[in-house]
C-alpha cells in the first residue's frame, strides 16, 4: 500500500496542507485535542501560562529595562511574553498580594482610604454636583453608603488601573517627537511593570512593618529609586543624555495627579449615575 498519501497532514478546519503546531492558513491549533489533558484544558478554558517567558520578561523589566524595551519595539519576542501579558500578570500578582495581606493584617494597612476620606471625594468635582443634585444630597447624608458604592464602582474599573501608570509615562515621552509613539508606549509599559512590582513589595513591607505606614523618607527614597530606574532605562533605550532621561520621570510625576483626578471624576460620575435615587 502507498503510505505517502497520508504523509503530509492537512488542516482539519480549512484543508490547507499544514506542518507544525498551527495551520499556516487559518491559524487554528492542529493537535489541540491529541490527549485527554488537552481536552480537559480546553473544556476548562485553561491555557498553561508560559512561566519561563514571564519570569524572563519580569527579570528584564526590573534589571534590564532598556534591553526589554528595544527587543519589544524591534519585534524580537523570542523567550519573552507580550507587554499585555506581562502587565496583566504583575497586576494579578500585586492584586493577590494585596488581597492576602488585607485578609491577614486587616484592611487598615492597605486601605485605599477610609470612609471619611472617601466622603471628601464628593467635593472633587463641583461640575458634577450641578448635574446630579439629588444623588449628591443623598450621598452626603450617607457617607458610609457612598464610600461602599464608590469603592464598588472603582472595582469595576480595576482592570484599567495600569493605564493610570502607563498614561503619565507615555505623555511625558510621546508628544516631544524625540522617539516614536509606539516606543514611548513600550517604555511606559516596561516602567509600569517595574512600578507595579515595587508597589507590591512596598505593600508587603508596610503590612509586616506597620511603623512604616506614612513614612515620608521611605516614600521619597522609593520615588527616587523609581525615577532613577526610569531615567537609566530611557537613557539606554533612546540613547539620550541624562537631562532628557531624568526630566521624563519628573514630568510623569507632575502629570500623575491630573490622571488620578480624571480617574476619580470618572468613578464619581459612574457612582452618581448608578446611585439609587427613588422617583428618578
Ligand atoms: Zn487551517
Coordinates of C-alpha atoms and ligand atoms in Angstrom, one line a residue:
X1 CA 0.0 0.0 0.0
X2 CA 1.1 3.5 -0.8
X3 CA 1.7 5.2 2.6
X4 CA 2.9 8.6 1.2
X5 CA -0.7 9.8 0.6
X6 CA -1.1 10.4 4.3
X7 CA 2.4 11.7 4.9
X8 CA 1.5 15.4 4.7
X9 CA -1.2 16.3 7.2
X10 CA -3.9 18.7 6.2
X11 CA -5.6 21.2 8.4
X12 CA -8.9 19.7 9.6
X13 CA -10.5 23.1 9.6
X14 CA -9.7 24.5 6.2
X15 CA -7.9 21.7 4.4
X16 CA -4.7 23.5 3.8
X17 CA -1.5 21.4 3.8
X18 CA -0.2 22.1 7.2
X19 CA 3.0 21.4 9.0
X20 CA 3.7 22.3 12.6
X21 CA 1.5 23.1 15.6
X22 CA -0.7 25.7 13.9
X23 CA -2.2 25.9 10.5
X24 CA -0.4 28.4 8.3
X25 CA -3.6 29.5 6.6
X26 CA -6.3 29.7 9.2
X27 CA -4.1 29.8 12.4
X28 CA -6.0 27.0 14.2
X29 CA -4.1 24.8 16.6
X30 CA -3.9 21.4 14.9
X31 CA -3.1 19.0 17.8
X32 CA -5.5 20.7 20.2
X33 CA -7.2 17.6 21.3
X34 CA -4.5 15.0 20.9
X35 CA -4.7 13.7 24.5
X36 CA -7.2 13.8 27.5
X37 CA -5.2 16.5 29.3
X38 CA -5.6 18.9 26.3
X39 CA -9.3 18.1 26.0
X40 CA -9.8 18.8 29.7
X41 CA -7.8 22.1 29.5
X42 CA -9.9 23.2 26.5
X43 CA -13.2 22.3 28.4
X44 CA -12.0 24.4 31.4
X45 CA -10.6 27.2 29.2
X46 CA -7.2 26.8 30.8
X47 CA -4.0 27.8 28.9
X48 CA -0.7 26.8 30.5
X49 CA 1.0 30.1 31.5
X50 CA 4.4 30.5 29.9
X51 CA 6.2 30.7 33.3
X52 CA 9.7 30.7 31.9
X53 CA 8.9 33.6 29.5
X54 CA 7.1 35.5 32.1
X55 CA 10.0 35.1 34.6
X56 CA 12.5 36.2 31.9
X57 CA 10.4 39.2 30.9
X58 CA 9.9 40.2 34.6
X59 CA 13.6 40.0 35.2
X60 CA 14.3 42.2 32.2
X61 CA 11.7 44.7 33.3
X62 CA 13.3 45.0 36.7
X63 CA 17.0 44.8 35.9
X64 CA 17.5 45.2 32.0
X65 CA 14.6 47.6 31.1
X66 CA 16.3 49.2 28.1
X67 CA 17.1 45.7 26.6
X68 CA 13.4 44.6 27.1
X69 CA 12.1 47.9 25.5
X70 CA 14.4 47.7 22.5
X71 CA 13.6 44.0 22.0
X72 CA 9.9 44.6 22.3
X73 CA 9.8 47.5 19.8
X74 CA 12.1 45.7 17.4
X75 CA 9.7 42.7 17.5
X76 CA 12.3 40.3 19.0
X77 CA 9.9 38.4 21.2
X78 CA 11.8 35.1 21.5
X79 CA 11.7 33.9 25.1
X80 CA 9.5 36.9 26.1
X81 CA 5.8 37.4 26.6
X82 CA 3.9 40.5 25.2
X83 CA 3.6 43.7 27.2
X84 CA -0.1 43.0 27.7
X85 CA 0.6 39.5 29.3
X86 CA 3.4 41.0 31.4
X87 CA 1.3 43.8 32.8
X88 CA -1.7 41.6 33.4
X89 CA 0.5 39.1 35.3
X90 CA 2.1 41.6 37.6
X91 CA -1.2 43.3 38.2
X92 CA -2.8 40.0 39.1
X93 CA 0.1 39.1 41.4
X94 CA 0.1 42.6 43.1
X95 CA -3.7 42.4 43.5
X96 CA -3.4 38.9 45.0
X97 CA -0.7 40.0 47.4
X98 CA -2.9 43.0 48.4
X99 CA -5.9 40.8 49.0
X100 CA -4.0 38.2 51.1
X101 CA -2.3 40.9 53.2
X102 CA -5.6 42.7 53.7
X103 CA -7.0 39.4 55.0
X104 CA -4.0 38.6 57.2
X105 CA -3.3 42.0 58.7
X106 CA -6.6 43.8 58.4
X107 CA -7.6 46.1 55.5
X108 CA -6.3 49.1 57.5
X109 CA -2.7 48.5 56.4
X110 CA -3.6 48.6 52.8
X111 CA -6.9 50.5 52.6
X112 CA -7.2 52.9 49.7
X113 CA -8.8 55.4 52.1
X114 CA -11.2 55.3 55.0
X115 CA -14.9 56.2 54.7
X116 CA -14.4 59.8 55.9
X117 CA -11.7 60.4 53.3
X118 CA -13.8 58.9 50.6
X119 CA -16.8 61.1 51.6
X120 CA -14.5 64.1 50.7
X121 CA -14.3 62.8 47.2
X122 CA -17.8 64.2 46.6
X123 CA -16.3 67.7 46.7
X124 CA -13.8 66.9 44.0
X125 CA -15.9 67.8 41.0
X126 CA -18.4 70.7 41.5
X127 CA -19.5 70.5 37.9
X128 CA -20.9 67.0 38.6
X129 CA -22.8 68.2 41.7
X130 CA -24.8 70.5 39.5
X131 CA -25.7 67.6 37.2
X132 CA -26.8 65.1 39.9
X133 CA -28.0 67.4 42.8
X134 CA -30.4 64.8 44.3
X135 CA -27.8 62.0 44.1
X136 CA -25.1 64.2 45.8
X137 CA -27.6 65.2 48.6
X138 CA -28.4 61.5 49.2
X139 CA -24.7 60.6 49.2
X140 CA -23.9 63.4 51.6
X141 CA -26.5 62.0 54.0
X142 CA -25.0 58.5 53.8
X143 CA -21.2 58.8 53.8
X144 CA -20.6 55.1 54.6
X145 CA -23.0 54.0 51.8
X146 CA -21.3 56.4 49.4
X147 CA -17.8 55.1 50.3
X148 CA -19.0 51.5 49.7
X149 CA -20.6 52.4 46.3
X150 CA -17.6 54.4 45.3
X151 CA -15.2 51.5 46.1
X152 CA -17.5 49.1 44.2
X153 CA -17.5 51.3 41.1
X154 CA -13.7 51.7 41.4
X155 CA -13.6 47.9 41.4
X156 CA -15.5 47.7 38.2
X157 CA -12.7 49.8 36.6
X158 CA -9.9 47.9 38.4
X159 CA -8.8 46.1 35.2
X160 CA -7.9 49.5 33.6
X161 CA -5.8 50.7 36.5
X162 CA -2.4 50.0 34.8
X163 CA -3.4 52.9 32.5
X164 CA -3.0 55.3 35.4
X165 CA 0.7 54.4 35.4
X166 CA 1.1 53.9 31.6
X167 CA -0.6 57.2 30.6
X168 CA 1.7 59.7 32.5
X169 CA 4.8 57.8 31.2
X170 CA 3.5 57.8 27.7
X171 CA 2.5 61.5 27.8
X172 CA 5.9 62.5 29.2
X173 CA 7.7 60.8 26.2
X174 CA 5.4 60.7 23.1
X175 CA 4.4 64.3 22.3
X176 CA 8.0 65.5 22.3
X177 CA 8.7 63.7 19.0
X178 CA 12.1 62.6 20.1
X179 CA 11.0 59.0 20.0
X180 CA 8.3 57.2 18.1
X181 CA 4.9 57.0 19.7
X182 CA 4.9 53.2 20.0
X183 CA 8.4 53.2 21.5
X184 CA 7.1 55.7 24.1
X185 CA 4.2 53.3 24.9
X186 CA 6.5 50.4 25.3
X187 CA 8.9 52.3 27.6
X188 CA 5.8 53.3 29.7
X189 CA 4.6 49.6 29.8
X190 CA 8.1 48.4 31.0
X191 CA 8.1 51.1 33.7
X192 CA 4.5 50.1 34.7
X193 CA 5.7 46.5 35.2
X194 CA 8.6 47.8 37.4
X195 CA 6.3 50.2 39.3
X196 CA 3.7 47.6 40.0
X197 CA 6.4 45.2 41.3
X198 CA 7.8 47.9 43.5
X199 CA 4.3 48.8 44.8
X200 CA 3.6 45.2 45.7
X201 CA 6.9 45.0 47.6
X202 CA 6.1 48.3 49.4
X203 CA 2.6 47.0 50.3
X204 CA 4.2 43.8 51.7
X205 CA 6.8 45.8 53.7
X206 CA 4.1 48.1 55.1
X207 CA 1.9 45.2 56.1
X208 CA 4.7 43.4 58.1
X209 CA 6.2 46.6 59.5
X210 CA 3.2 48.8 60.3
X211 CA 5.5 51.6 61.6
X212 CA 6.5 52.3 58.0
X213 CA 2.9 53.5 57.3
X214 CA 3.1 57.1 56.3
X215 CA 6.9 57.2 56.5
X216 CA 7.8 60.1 54.2
X217 CA 11.5 59.3 54.0
X218 CA 10.9 55.8 52.7
X219 CA 8.2 57.0 50.3
X220 CA 10.7 59.6 49.0
X221 CA 13.5 57.0 48.6
X222 CA 11.2 54.7 46.7
X223 CA 10.2 57.6 44.4
X224 CA 13.8 58.5 43.8
X225 CA 14.6 54.8 43.0
X226 CA 11.7 54.7 40.5
X227 CA 12.9 58.0 38.8
X228 CA 16.5 56.7 38.6
X229 CA 15.2 53.3 37.1
X230 CA 13.1 55.2 34.6
X231 CA 15.9 57.6 33.7
X232 CA 18.5 54.9 33.2
X233 CA 16.0 52.9 31.1
X234 CA 15.3 55.9 28.8
X235 CA 18.9 56.9 28.5
X236 CA 20.0 53.4 27.4
X237 CA 16.9 52.7 25.2
X238 CA 16.8 56.1 23.5
X239 CA 20.5 56.9 23.6
X240 CA 19.7 60.4 25.0
X241 CA 21.6 62.4 27.6
X242 CA 20.9 62.4 31.3
X243 CA 19.0 65.7 31.1
X244 CA 16.3 64.3 28.8
X245 CA 16.3 61.0 30.6
X246 CA 15.8 62.4 34.1
X247 CA 13.2 65.0 33.1
X248 CA 10.8 62.3 31.8
X249 CA 10.1 60.6 35.1
X250 CA 9.8 64.1 36.7
X251 CA 7.2 65.2 34.0
X252 CA 5.4 61.9 34.5
X253 CA 5.3 62.6 38.3
X254 CA 3.8 66.0 37.7
X255 CA 1.2 64.6 35.3
X256 CA 0.2 61.7 37.6
X257 CA -2.1 63.8 39.9
X258 CA -4.1 65.0 36.8
X259 CA -4.5 61.4 35.6
X260 CA -5.7 60.3 39.1
X261 CA -8.1 63.3 39.2
X262 CA -9.6 62.3 35.9
X263 CA -9.9 58.7 37.1
X264 CA -11.6 59.8 40.4
X265 CA -14.1 62.1 38.5
X266 CA -14.9 59.2 36.1
X267 CA -15.6 56.8 39.0
X268 CA -17.6 59.5 40.9
X269 CA -19.6 60.2 37.7
X270 CA -20.5 56.5 37.3
X271 CA -21.2 56.2 41.1
X272 CA -23.7 59.0 40.8
X273 CA -25.3 57.7 37.6
X274 CA -25.9 54.4 39.3
X275 CA -26.9 56.0 42.7
X276 CA -30.3 54.5 43.7
X277 CA -32.5 57.7 43.9
X278 CA -36.2 56.8 44.0
X279 CA -38.5 58.6 41.7
X280 CA -35.6 59.2 39.3
Ligands
LIG1 ZN1 -6.5 25.7 8.5

